Coordinates of C-alpha atoms and ligand atoms in Angstrom, one line a residue:
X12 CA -29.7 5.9 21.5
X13 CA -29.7 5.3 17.8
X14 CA -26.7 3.9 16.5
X15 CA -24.9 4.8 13.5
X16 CA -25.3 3.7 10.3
X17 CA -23.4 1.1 9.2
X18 CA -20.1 1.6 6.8
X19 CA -20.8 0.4 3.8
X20 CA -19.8 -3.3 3.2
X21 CA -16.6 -3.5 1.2
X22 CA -16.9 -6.0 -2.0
X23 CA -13.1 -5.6 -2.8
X24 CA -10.3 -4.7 -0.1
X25 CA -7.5 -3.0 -2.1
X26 CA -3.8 -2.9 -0.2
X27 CA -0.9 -1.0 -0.1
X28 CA 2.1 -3.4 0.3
X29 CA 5.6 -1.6 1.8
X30 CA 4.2 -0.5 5.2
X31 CA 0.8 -2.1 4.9
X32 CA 1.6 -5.6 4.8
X33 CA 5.3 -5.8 4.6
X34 CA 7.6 -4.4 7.0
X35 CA 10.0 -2.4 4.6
X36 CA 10.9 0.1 6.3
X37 CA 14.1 -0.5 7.9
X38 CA 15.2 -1.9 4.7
X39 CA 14.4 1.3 3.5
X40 CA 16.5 3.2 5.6
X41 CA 18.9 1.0 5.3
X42 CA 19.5 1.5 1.4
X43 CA 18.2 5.0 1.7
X44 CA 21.7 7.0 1.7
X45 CA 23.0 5.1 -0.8
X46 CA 20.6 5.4 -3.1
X47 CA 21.0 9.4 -1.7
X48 CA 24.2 9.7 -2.6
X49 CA 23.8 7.9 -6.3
X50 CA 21.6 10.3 -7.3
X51 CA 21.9 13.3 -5.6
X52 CA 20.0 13.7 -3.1
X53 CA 20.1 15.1 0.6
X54 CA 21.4 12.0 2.8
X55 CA 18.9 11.5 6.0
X56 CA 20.4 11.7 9.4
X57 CA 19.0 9.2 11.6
X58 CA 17.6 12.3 14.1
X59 CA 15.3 13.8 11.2
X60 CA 13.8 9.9 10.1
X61 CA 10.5 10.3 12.9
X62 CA 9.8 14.0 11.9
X63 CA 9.5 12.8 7.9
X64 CA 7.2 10.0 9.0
X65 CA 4.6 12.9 9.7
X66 CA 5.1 14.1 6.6
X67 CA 3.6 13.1 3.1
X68 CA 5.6 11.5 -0.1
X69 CA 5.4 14.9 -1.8
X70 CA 6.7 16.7 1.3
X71 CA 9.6 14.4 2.0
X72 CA 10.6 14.7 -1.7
X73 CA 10.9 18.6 -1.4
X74 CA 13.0 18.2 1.4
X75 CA 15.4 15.8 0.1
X76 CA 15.6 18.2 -2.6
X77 CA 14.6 15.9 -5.8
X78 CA 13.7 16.9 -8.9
X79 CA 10.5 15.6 -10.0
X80 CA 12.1 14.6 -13.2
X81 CA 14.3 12.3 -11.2
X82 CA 11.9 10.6 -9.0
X83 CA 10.8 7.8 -11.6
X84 CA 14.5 6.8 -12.1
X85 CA 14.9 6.7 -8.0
X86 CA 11.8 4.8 -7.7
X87 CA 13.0 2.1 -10.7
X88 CA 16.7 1.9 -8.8
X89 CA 14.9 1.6 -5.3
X90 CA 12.8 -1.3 -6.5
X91 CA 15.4 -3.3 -8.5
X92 CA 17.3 -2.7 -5.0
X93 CA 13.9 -4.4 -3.2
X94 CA 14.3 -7.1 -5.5
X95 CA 17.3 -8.0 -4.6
X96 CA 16.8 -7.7 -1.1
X97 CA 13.4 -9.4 -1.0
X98 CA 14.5 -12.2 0.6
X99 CA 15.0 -9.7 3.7
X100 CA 11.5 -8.4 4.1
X101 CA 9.4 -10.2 6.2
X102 CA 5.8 -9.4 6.1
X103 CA 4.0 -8.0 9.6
X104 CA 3.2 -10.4 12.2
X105 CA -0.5 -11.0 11.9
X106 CA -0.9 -10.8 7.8
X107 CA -0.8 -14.0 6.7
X108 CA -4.0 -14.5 9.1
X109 CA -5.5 -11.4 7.8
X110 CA -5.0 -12.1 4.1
X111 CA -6.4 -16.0 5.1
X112 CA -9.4 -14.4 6.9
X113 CA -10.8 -11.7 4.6
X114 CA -10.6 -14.7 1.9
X115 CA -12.8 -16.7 3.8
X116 CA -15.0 -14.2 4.6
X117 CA -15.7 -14.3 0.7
X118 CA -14.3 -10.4 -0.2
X119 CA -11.8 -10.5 -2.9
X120 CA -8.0 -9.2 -2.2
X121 CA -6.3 -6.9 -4.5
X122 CA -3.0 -5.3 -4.0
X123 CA -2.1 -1.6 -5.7
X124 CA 1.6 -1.1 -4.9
X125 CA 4.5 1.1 -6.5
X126 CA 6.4 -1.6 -6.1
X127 CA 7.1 -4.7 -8.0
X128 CA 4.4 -7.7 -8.8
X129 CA 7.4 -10.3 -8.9
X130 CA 8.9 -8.5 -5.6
X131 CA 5.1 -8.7 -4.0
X132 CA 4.8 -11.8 -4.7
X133 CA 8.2 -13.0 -3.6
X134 CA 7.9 -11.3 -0.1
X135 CA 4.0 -12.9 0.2
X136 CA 5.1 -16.1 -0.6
X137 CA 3.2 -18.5 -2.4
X138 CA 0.5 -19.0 -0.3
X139 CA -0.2 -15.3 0.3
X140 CA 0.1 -14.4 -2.9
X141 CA -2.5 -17.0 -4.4
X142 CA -5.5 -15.1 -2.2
X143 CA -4.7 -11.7 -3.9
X144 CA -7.4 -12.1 -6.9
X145 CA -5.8 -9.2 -8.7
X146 CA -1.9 -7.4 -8.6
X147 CA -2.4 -3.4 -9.7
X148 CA 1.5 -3.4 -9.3
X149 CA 4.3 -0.8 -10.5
X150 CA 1.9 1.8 -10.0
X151 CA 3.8 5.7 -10.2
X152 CA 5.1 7.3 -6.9
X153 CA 2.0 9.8 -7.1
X154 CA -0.1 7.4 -9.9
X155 CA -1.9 5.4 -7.6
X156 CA -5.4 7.4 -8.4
X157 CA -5.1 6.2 -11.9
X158 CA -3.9 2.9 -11.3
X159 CA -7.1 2.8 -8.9
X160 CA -9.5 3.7 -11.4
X161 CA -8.5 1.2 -14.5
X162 CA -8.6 -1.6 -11.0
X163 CA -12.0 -0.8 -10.4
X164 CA -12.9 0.0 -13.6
X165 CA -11.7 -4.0 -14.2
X166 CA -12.9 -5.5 -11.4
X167 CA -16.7 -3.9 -11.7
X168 CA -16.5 -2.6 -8.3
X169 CA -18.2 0.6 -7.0
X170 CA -16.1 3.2 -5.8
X171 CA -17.6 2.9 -2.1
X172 CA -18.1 -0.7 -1.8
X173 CA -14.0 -1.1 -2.3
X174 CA -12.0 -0.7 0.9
X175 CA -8.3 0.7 0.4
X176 CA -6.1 0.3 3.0
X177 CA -3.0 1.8 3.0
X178 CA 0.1 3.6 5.4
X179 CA 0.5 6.6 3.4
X180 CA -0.8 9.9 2.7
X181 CA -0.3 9.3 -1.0
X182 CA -2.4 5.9 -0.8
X183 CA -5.3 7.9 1.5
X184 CA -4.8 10.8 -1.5
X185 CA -5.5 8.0 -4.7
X186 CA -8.9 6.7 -2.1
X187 CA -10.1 10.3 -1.9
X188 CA -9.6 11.2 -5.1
X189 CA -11.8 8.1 -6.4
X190 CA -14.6 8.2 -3.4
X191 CA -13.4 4.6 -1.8
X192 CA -13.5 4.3 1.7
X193 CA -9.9 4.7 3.4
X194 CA -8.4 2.5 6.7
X195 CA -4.9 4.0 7.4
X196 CA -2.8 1.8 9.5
X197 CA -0.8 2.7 12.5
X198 CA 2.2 0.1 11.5
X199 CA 3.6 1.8 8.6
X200 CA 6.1 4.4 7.4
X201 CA 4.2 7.7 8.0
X202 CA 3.0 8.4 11.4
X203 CA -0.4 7.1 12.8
X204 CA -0.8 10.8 13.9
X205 CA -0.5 12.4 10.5
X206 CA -2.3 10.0 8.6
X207 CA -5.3 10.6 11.4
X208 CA -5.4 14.3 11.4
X209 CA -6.7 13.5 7.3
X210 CA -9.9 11.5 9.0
X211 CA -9.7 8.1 7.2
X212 CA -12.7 6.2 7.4
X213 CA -11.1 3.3 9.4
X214 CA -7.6 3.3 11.7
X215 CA -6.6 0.0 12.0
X216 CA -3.8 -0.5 15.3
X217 CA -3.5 -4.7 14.1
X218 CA -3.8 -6.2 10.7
X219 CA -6.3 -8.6 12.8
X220 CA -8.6 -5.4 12.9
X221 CA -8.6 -5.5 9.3
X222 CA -9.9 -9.1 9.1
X223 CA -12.9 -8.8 11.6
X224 CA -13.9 -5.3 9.9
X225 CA -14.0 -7.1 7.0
X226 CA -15.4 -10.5 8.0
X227 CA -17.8 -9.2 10.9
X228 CA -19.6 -7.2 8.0
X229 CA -19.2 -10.1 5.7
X230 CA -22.0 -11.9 7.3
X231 CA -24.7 -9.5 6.6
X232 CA -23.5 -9.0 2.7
X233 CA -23.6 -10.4 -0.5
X234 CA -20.9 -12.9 -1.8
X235 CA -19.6 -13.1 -5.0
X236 CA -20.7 -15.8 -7.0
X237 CA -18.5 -19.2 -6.0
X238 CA -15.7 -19.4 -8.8
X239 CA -16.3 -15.6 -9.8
X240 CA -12.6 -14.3 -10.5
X241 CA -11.3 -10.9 -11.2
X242 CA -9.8 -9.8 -14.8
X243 CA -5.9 -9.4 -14.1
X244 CA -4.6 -6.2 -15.3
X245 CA -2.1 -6.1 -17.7
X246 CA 1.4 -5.2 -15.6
X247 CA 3.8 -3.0 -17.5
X248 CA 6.7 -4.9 -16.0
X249 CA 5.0 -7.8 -17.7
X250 CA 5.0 -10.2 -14.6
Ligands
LIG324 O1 7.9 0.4 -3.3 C1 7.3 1.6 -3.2 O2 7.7 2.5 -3.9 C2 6.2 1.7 -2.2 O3 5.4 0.6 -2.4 P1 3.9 0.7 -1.9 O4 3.1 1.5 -3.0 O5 3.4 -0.7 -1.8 O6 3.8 1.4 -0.6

């Protein structure tokens, strides 16, 4: 039997952050009706919370009835909120190792998250946060394609050698749209099911699957150059 080829081997691992490697969501649902009722929105019953986590960003947003026009101020409220609150989300058991791991394996870290770079940073901690080489933060509800592209355009990476990882449909949707390779994982906000039925390359079940992806494959490729350190992008929140 001949066995597959191999994936290729990821010089950059980009991640998602709320769902990927911190555990926001109950926080989430915890501010979500307020923030509902501020703006105008439909409150969620707790029944209705499992059938949205098959659905994507876009869909959920046409059922809570919001105007596209008011999403960006919804999103700026929502993370001030986070920002506040940081000091209540924890990150997943089993990402500090992974973060730790895939930095010794030699691959550089990025992060491209709709959130904050001060809130990322203040959930990581500082040890965490000094392995991500490069913060693509404060990225659009549906902008993280763009966001994507200046990243790799910054870091010199090739679309296929940079793994994104992410717990949406939205971050699997900026992946496709720039030919990375996607792993969804099964610990986030939207259903392990849903994100599936898309066929991402990778569906991780642990973060420490991440890591020995990552490292296993490490061994057979080429390393960065010691001391070689990715350009920071500019951050429009200016953090
Ligand atoms: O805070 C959000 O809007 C979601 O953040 P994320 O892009 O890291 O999932």
């Amino acid at each position: 039997m001949t066995r597959p080829p191999a994936a290729p081997r990821p010089r950059l691992v980009v991640l998602d952050f709320d769902g990927t490697l911190a555990d926001s969501f109950p926080w989430f649902c915890s501010v979500l009706n307020g923030v509902a009722d501020r703006y105008r929105f439909r409150r969620v019953e707790a029944h209705e919370v499992e059938g949205l986590r098959l659905l994507g960003a876009r869909a959920i947003v046409a059922h809570l009835g919001i105007p596209r026009w008011k999403l960006p101020l919804i999103a700026r409220h929502m993370h001030r909120l986070a920002a506040r609150d940081a000091g209540q989300i924890a990150l997943f058991p089993g990402v500090p190792a992974m973060l730790a791991a895939v930095a010794e394996a030699g691959v550089p870290l990025a992060i491209l998250s709709s959130n904050r770079a001060d809130t990322v940073r203040r959930v990581l901690g500082p040890d965490n946060a000094d392995r991500i080489g490069t913060y693509a933060c404060g990225a659009s509800v549906f902008g993280k394609a763009r966001r994507l592209r200046t990243l790799l355009a910054r870091t010199g990476v090739a679309p296929d050698r940079a793994l994104c990882i992410g717990d949406e449909i939205r971050d699997l949707e900026a992946a496709r749209a720039l030919g990375c390779p996607f792993g969804a994982v099964a610990w986030g906000y939207t259903d392990s099911r849903a994100l599936a039925a898309l066929g991402p390359e990778h569906l991780f079940s642990e973060p420490a699957e991440i890591a020995r992806l990552v490292a296993g494959e490490a061994d057979h490729m080429p390393r960065l150059a010691p001391g070689t350190t990715l350009v920071p992008l500019p951050l429009p929140n200016g953090s």
